[in-house]
PDB file of C-alpha atoms in Angstrom:
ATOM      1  CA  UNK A   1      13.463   4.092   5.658  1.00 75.00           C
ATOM      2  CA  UNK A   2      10.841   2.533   3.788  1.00 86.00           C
ATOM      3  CA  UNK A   3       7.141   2.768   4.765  1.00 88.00           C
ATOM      4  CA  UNK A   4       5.418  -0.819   5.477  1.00 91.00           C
ATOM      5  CA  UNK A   5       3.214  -0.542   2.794  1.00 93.00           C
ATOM      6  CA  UNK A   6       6.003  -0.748   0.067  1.00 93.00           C
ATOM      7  CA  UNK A   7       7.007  -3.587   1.050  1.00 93.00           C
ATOM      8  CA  UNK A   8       3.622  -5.273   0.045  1.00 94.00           C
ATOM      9  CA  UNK A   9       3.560  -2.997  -2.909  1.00 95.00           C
ATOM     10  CA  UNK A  10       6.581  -4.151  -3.895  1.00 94.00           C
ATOM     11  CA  UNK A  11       6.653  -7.394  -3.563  1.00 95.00           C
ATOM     12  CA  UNK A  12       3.017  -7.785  -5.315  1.00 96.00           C
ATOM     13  CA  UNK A  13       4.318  -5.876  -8.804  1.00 94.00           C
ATOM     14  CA  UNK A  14       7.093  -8.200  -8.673  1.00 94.00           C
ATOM     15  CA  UNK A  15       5.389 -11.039  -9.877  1.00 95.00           C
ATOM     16  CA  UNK A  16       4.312 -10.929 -13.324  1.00 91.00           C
ATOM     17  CA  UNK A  17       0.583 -10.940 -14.622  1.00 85.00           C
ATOM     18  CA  UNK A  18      -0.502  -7.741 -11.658  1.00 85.00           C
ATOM     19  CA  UNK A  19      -2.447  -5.173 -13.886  1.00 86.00           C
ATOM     20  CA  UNK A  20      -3.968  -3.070 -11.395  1.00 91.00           C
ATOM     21  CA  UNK A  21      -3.450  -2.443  -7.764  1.00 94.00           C
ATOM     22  CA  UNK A  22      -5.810  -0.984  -5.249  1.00 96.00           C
ATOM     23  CA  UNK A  23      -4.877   0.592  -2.686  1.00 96.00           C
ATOM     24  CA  UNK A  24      -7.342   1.211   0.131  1.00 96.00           C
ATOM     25  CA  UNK A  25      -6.540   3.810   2.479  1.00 95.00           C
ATOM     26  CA  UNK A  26      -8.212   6.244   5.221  1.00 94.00           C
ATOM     27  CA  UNK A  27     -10.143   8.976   3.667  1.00 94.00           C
ATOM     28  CA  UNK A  28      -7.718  11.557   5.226  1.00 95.00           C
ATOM     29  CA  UNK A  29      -4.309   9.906   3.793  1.00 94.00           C
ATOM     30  CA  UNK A  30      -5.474   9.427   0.620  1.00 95.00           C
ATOM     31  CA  UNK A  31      -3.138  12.194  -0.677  1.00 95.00           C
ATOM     32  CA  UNK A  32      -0.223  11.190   1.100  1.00 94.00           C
ATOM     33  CA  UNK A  33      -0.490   7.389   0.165  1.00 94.00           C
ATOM     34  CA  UNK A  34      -0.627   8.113  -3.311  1.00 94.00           C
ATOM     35  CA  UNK A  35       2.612  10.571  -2.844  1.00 93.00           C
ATOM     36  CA  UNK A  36       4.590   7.333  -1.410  1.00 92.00           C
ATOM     37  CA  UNK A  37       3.889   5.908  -5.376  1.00 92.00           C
ATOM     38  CA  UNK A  38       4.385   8.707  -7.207  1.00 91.00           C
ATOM     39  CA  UNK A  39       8.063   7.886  -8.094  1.00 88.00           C
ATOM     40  CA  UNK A  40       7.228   4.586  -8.832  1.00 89.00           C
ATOM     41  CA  UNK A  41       7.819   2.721 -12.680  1.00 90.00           C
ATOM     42  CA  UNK A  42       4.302   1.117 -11.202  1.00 89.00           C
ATOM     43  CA  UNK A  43       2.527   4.237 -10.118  1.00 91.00           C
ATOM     44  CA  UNK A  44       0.234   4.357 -13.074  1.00 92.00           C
ATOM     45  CA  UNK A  45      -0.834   1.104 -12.143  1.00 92.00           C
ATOM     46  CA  UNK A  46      -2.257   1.610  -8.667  1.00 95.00           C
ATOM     47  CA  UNK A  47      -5.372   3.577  -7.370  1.00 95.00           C
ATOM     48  CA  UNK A  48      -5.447   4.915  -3.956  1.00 96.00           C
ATOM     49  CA  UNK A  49      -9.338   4.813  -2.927  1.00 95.00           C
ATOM     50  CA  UNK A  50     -10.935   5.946   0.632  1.00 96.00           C
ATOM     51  CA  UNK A  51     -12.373   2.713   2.569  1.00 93.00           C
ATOM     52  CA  UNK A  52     -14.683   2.603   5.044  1.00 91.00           C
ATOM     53  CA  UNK A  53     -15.190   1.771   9.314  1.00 90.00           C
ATOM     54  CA  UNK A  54     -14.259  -1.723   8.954  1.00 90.00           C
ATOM     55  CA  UNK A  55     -12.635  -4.202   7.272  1.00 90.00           C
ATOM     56  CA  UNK A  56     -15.386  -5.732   5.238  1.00 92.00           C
ATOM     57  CA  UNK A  57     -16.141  -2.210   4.312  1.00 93.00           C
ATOM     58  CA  UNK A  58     -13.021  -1.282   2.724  1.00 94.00           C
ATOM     59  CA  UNK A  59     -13.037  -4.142   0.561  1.00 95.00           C
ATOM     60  CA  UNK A  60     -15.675  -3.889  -0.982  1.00 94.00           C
ATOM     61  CA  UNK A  61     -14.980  -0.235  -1.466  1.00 95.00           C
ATOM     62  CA  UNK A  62     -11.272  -1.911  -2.704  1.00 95.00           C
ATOM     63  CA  UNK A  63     -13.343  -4.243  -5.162  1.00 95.00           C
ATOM     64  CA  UNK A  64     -15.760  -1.564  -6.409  1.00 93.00           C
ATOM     65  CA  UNK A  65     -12.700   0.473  -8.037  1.00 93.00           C
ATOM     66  CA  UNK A  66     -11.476  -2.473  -9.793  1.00 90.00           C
ATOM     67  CA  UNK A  67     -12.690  -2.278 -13.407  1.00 79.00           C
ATOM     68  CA  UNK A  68     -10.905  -5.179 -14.452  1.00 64.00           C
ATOM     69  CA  UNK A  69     -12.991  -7.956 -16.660  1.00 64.00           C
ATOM     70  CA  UNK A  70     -15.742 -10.462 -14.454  1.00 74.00           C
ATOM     71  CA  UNK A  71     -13.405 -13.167 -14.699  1.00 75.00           C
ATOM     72  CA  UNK A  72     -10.066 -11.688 -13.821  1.00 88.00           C
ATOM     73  CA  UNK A  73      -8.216 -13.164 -10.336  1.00 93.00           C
ATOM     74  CA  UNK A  74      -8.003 -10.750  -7.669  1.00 95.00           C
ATOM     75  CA  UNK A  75      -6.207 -11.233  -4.432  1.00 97.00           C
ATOM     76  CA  UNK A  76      -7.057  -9.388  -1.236  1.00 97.00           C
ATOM     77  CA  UNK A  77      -3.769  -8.797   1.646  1.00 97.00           C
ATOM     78  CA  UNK A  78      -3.666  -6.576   4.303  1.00 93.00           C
ATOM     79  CA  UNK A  79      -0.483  -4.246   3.897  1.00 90.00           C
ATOM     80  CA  UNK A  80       0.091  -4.830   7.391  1.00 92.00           C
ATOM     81  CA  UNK A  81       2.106  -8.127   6.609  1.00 95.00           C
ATOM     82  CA  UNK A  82       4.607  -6.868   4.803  1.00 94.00           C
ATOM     83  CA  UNK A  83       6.813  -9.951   4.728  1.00 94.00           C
ATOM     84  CA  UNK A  84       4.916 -11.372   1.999  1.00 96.00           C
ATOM     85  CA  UNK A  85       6.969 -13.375  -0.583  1.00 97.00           C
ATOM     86  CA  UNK A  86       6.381 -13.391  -4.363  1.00 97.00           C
ATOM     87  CA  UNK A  87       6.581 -17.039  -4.040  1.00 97.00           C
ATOM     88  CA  UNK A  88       3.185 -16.846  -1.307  1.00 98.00           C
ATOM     89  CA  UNK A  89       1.586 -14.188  -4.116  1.00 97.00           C
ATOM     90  CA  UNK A  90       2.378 -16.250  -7.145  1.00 97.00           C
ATOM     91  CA  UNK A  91       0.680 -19.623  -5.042  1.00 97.00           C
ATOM     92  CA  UNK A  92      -2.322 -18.210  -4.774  1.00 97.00           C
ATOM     93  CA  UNK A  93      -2.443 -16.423  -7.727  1.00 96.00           C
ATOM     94  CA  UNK A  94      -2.141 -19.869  -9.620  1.00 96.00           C
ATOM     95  CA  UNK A  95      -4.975 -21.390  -7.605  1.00 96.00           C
ATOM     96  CA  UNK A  96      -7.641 -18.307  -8.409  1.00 95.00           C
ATOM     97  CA  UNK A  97      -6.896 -18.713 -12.202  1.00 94.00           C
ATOM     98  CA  UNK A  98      -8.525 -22.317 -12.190  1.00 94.00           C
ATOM     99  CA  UNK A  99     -11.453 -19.818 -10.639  1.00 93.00           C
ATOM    100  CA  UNK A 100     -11.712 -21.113  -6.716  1.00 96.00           C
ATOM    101  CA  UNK A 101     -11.019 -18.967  -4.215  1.00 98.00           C
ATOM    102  CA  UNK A 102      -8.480 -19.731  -2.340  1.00 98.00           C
ATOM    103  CA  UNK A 103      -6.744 -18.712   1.340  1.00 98.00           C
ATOM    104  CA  UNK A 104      -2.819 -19.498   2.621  1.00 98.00           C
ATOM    105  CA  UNK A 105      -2.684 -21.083   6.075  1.00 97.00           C
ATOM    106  CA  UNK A 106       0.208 -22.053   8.138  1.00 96.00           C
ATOM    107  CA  UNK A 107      -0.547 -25.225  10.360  1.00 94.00           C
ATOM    108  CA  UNK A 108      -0.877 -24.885  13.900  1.00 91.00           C
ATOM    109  CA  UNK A 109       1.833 -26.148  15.752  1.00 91.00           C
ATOM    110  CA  UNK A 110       0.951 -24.802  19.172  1.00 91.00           C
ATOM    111  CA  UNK A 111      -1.942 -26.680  21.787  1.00 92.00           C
ATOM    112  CA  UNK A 112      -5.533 -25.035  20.668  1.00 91.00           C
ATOM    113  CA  UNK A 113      -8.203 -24.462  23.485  1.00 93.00           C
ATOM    114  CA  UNK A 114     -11.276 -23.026  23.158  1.00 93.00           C
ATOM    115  CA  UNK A 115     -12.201 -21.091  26.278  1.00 96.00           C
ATOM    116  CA  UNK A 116     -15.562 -19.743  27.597  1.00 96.00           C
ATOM    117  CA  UNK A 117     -15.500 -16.666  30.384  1.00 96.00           C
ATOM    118  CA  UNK A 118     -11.965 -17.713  31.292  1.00 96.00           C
ATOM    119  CA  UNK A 119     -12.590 -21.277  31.967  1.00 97.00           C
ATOM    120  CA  UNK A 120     -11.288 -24.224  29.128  1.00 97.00           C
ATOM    121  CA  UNK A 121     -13.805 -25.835  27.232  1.00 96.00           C
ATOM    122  CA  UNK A 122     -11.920 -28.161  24.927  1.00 95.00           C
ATOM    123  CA  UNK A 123      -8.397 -29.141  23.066  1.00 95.00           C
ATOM    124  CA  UNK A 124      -9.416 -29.116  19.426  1.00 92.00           C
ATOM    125  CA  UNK A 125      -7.951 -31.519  17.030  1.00 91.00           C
ATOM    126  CA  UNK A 126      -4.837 -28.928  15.804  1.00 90.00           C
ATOM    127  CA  UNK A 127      -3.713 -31.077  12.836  1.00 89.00           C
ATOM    128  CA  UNK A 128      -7.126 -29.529  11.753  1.00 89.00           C
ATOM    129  CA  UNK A 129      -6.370 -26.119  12.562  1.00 92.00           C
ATOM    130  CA  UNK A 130      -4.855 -23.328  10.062  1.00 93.00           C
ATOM    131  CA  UNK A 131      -3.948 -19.658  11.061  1.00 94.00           C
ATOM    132  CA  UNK A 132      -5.111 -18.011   8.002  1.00 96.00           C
ATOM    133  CA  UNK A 133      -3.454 -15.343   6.125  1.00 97.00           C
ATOM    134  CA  UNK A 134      -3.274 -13.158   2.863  1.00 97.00           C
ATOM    135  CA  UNK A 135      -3.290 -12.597  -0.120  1.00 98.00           C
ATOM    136  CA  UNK A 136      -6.460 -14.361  -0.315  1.00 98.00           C
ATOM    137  CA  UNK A 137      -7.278 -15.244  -4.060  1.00 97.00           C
ATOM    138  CA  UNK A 138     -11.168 -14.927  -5.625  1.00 97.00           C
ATOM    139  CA  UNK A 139     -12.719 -14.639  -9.180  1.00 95.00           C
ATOM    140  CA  UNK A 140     -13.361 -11.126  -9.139  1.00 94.00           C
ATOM    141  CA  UNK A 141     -17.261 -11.009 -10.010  1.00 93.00           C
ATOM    142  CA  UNK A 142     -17.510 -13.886  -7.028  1.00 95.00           C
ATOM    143  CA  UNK A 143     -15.944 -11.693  -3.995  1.00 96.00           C
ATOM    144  CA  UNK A 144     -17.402  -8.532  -5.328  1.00 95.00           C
ATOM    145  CA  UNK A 145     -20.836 -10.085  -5.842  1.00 94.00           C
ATOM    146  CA  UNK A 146     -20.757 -11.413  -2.447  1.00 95.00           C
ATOM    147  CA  UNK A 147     -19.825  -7.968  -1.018  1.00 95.00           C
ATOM    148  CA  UNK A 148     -22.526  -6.301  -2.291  1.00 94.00           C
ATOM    149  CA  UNK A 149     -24.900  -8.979  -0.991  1.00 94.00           C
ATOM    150  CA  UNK A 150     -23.731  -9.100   1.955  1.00 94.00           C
ATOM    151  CA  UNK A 151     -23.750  -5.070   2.546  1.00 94.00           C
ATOM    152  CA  UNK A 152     -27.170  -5.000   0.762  1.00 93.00           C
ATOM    153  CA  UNK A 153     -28.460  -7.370   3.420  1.00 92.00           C
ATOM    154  CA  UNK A 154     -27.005  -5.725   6.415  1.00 90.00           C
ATOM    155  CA  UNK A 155     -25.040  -8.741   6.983  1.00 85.00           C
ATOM    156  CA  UNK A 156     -22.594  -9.207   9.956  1.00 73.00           C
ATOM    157  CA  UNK A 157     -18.805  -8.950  10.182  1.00 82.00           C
ATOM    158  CA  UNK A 158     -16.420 -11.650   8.240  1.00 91.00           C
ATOM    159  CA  UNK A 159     -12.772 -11.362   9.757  1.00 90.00           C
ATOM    160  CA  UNK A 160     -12.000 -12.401   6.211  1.00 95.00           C
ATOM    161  CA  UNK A 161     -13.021 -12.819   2.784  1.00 96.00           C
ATOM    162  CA  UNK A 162     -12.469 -16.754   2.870  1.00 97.00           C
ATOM    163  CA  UNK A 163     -15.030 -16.442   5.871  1.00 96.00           C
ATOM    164  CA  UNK A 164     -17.455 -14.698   3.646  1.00 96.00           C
ATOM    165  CA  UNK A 165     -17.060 -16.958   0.298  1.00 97.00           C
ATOM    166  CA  UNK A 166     -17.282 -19.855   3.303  1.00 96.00           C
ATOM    167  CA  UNK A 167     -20.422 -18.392   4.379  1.00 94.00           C
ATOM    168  CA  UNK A 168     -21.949 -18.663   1.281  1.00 94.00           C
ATOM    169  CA  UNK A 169     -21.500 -22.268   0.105  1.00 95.00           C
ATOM    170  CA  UNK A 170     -18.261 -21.471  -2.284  1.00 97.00           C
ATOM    171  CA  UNK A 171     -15.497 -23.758  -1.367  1.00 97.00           C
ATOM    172  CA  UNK A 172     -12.196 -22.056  -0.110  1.00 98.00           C
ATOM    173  CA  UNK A 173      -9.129 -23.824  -0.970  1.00 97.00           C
ATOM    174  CA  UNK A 174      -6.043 -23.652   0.701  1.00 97.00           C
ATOM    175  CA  UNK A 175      -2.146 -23.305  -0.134  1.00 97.00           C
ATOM    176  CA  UNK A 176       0.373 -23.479   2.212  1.00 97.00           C
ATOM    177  CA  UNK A 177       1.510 -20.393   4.028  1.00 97.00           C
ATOM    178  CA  UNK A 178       4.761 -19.146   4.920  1.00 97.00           C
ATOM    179  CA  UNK A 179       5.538 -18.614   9.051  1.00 94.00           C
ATOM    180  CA  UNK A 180       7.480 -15.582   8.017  1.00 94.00           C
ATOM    181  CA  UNK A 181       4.502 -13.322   6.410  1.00 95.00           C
ATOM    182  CA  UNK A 182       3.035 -12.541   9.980  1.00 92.00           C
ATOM    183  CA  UNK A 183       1.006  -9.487  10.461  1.00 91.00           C
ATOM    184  CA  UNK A 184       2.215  -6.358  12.370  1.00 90.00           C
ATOM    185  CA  UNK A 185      -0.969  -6.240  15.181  1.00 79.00           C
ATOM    186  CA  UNK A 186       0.831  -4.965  17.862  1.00 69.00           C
ATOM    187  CA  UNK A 187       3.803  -2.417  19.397  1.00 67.00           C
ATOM    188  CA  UNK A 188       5.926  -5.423  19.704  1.00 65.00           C
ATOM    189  CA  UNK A 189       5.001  -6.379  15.927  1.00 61.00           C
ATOM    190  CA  UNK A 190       6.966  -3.470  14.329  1.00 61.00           C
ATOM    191  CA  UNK A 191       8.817  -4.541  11.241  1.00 53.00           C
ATOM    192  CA  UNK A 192      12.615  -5.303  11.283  1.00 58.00           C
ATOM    193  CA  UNK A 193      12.487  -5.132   7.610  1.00 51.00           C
TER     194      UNK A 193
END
């Protein structure tokens, strides 16, 4: 047995260049998350902080226990998709070192529609259409700086932090994603790792 959050773990310290590693976590597991590390050649290297009601919340919480220099790349995944590949981390991580952020997407293959109360409005254009997924890379100082504001200003939801650089005139780059690193949402999700 080996807990879904491992895998990410894992797979992230595999790739050389990772100083640090934050590891956001509910407020009540935070002992029990860091106990999953604490065998771990890498354990000194990670920090287990609480995060907060939602997602935008926790990383900024994430990013605010990062001490790391203004410049320095930092990549954001959700440890629900634990299928991640060091080849997916190391793409990114390449990109956010010229100093862009930068998001993998795969294509969409299937028909799009956008829908309003049940009822089919349109078939976008899907050769335009990504599903977006993590890591996502940014300059450190950028994403945090843009948390802050963000929270300071009582600003809305993002479902990502591509959304939010997005939303704030930085350009977000992409890289190709990988079909296999989807994210474990629901029941029928569960890992056969």
């Amino acid at each position: 047995y080996k807990p879904v959050l491992k895998w990410s773990v894992d797979c992230f310290f595999s790739v050389p260049g990772l100083t640090t590693m934050v590891i956001v976590t509910h407020k009540d597991w935070i002992s029990e998350t860091s106990d999953l590390f604490s065998g771990s050649p890498f354990k000194d290297r990670i920090i287990v902080t609480p995060g907060g009601k939602q997602r935008q919340d926790s990383c900024r919480l994430g990013l605010l226990a990062l001490n790391d220099a203004s410049d320095a790349p930092v990549l954001i995944h959700d440890a629900a998709r634990p299928w991640v590949t060091s080849n997916l981390v190391t793409s990114v991580l390449n990109i956010v070192r010229t100093g862009h952020c930068v998001i993998p997407i795969v294509k969409a293959t299937d028909s799009i529609v956008s829908i309003d109360s049940g009822i089919v409005q349109s078939y976008p254009d899907r050769s335009n259409i990504g599903y977006v997924q993590t890591p996502q890379g940014f300059p450190l100082d950028l994403i945090r700086d843009l948390h802050l504001e963000v929270f300071n200003a009582g600003q809305g939801e993002f479902t990502d932090d591509g959304s939010l650089a997005l939303s704030r005139g930085y350009p977000v780059l992409t890289v190709d994603g990988e079909s296999s690193n989807r994210k474990i949402t629901h029941k029928d999700d569960s890992p056969d790792i």
